[in-house]
One Martini backbone bead per residue (centre of mass of N, CA, C, O) as a GRO file, in nm:
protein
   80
    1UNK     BB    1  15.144   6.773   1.460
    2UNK     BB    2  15.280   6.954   1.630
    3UNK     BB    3  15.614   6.905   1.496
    4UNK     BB    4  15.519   7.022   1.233
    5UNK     BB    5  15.283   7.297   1.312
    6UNK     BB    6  15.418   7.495   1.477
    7UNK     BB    7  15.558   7.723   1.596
    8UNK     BB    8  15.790   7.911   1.670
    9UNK     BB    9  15.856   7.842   2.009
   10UNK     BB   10  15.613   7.658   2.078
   11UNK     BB   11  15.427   7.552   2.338
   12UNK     BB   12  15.273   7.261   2.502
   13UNK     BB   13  14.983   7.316   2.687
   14UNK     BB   14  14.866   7.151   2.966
   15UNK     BB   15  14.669   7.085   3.261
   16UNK     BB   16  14.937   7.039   3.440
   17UNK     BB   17  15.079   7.319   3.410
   18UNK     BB   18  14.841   7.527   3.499
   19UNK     BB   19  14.741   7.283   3.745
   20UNK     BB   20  14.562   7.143   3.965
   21UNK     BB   21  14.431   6.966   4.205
   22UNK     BB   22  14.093   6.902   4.382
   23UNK     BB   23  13.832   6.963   4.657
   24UNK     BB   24  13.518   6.946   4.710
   25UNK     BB   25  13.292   7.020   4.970
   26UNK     BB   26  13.182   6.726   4.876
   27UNK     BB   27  13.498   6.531   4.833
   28UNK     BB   28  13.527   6.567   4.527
   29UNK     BB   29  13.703   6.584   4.241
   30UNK     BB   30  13.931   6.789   4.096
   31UNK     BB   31  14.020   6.968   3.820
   32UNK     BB   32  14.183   7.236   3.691
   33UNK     BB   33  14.313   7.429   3.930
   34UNK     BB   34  14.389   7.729   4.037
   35UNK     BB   35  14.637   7.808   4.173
   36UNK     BB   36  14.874   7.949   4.374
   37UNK     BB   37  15.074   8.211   4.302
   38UNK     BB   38  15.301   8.018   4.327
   39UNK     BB   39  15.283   7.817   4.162
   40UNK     BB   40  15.207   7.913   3.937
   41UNK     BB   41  15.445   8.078   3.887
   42UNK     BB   42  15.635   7.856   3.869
   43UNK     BB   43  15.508   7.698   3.608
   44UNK     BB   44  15.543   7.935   3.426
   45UNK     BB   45  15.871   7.924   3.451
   46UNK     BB   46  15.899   7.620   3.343
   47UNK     BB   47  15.779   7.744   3.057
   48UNK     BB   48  15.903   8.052   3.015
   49UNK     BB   49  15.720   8.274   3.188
   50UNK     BB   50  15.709   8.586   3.224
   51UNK     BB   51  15.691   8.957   3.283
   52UNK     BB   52  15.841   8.991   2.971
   53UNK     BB   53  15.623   8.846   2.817
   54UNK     BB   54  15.485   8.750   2.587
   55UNK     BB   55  15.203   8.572   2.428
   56UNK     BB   56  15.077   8.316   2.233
   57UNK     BB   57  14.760   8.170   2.161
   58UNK     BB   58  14.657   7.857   2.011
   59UNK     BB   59  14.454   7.656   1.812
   60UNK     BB   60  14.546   7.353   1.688
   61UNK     BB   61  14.224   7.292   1.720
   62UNK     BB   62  13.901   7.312   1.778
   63UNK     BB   63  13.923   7.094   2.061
   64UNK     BB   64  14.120   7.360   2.174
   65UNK     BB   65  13.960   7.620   2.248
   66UNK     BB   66  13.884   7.596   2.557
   67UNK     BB   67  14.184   7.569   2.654
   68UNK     BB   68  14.290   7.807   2.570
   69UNK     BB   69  14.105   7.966   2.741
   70UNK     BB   70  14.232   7.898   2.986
   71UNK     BB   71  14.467   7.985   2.953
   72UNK     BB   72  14.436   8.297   2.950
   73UNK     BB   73  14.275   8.292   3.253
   74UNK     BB   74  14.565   8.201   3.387
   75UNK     BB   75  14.705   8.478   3.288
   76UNK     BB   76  14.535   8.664   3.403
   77UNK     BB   77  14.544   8.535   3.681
   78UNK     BB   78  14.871   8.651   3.618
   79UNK     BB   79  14.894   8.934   3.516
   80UNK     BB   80  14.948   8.865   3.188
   0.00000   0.00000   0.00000
């Protein structure tokens, strides 16, 4: 659906990409972790996505409301 339906110029961003993988207090894996400043740096880089971008977020089906929204506290958390 992505490749027919996508806005122009829009990327498919999934939880590698703006995210890490972590270890718990108790030594559970967690997933989907805030990187440090400079790894998302790079990632969001990688995306095409600096200092001087746009951005516009949307939610191409219903269960991706809340990727959404983690995309955008991942932005916000990255001062953009």
């Amino acid at each position: 659906a992505y490749a027919t339906s996508h806005l122009p110029g829009a990327r498919l961003v999934g939880g590698p990409e703006i995210s890490v993988a972590g270890t718990s207090a108790g030594g559970g894996a967690l997933s989907l972790q805030l990187p440090d400043a400079a790894t998302l740096e790079t990632k969001l880089e990688a995306l095409g996505i600096s200092d001087d971008s746009r951005v516009i977020v949307y939610a191409a089906a219903a269960n991706f409301v809340s990727f959404a929204t983690r995309v955008m506290a991942t932005l916000d958390a990255a001062g953009l």
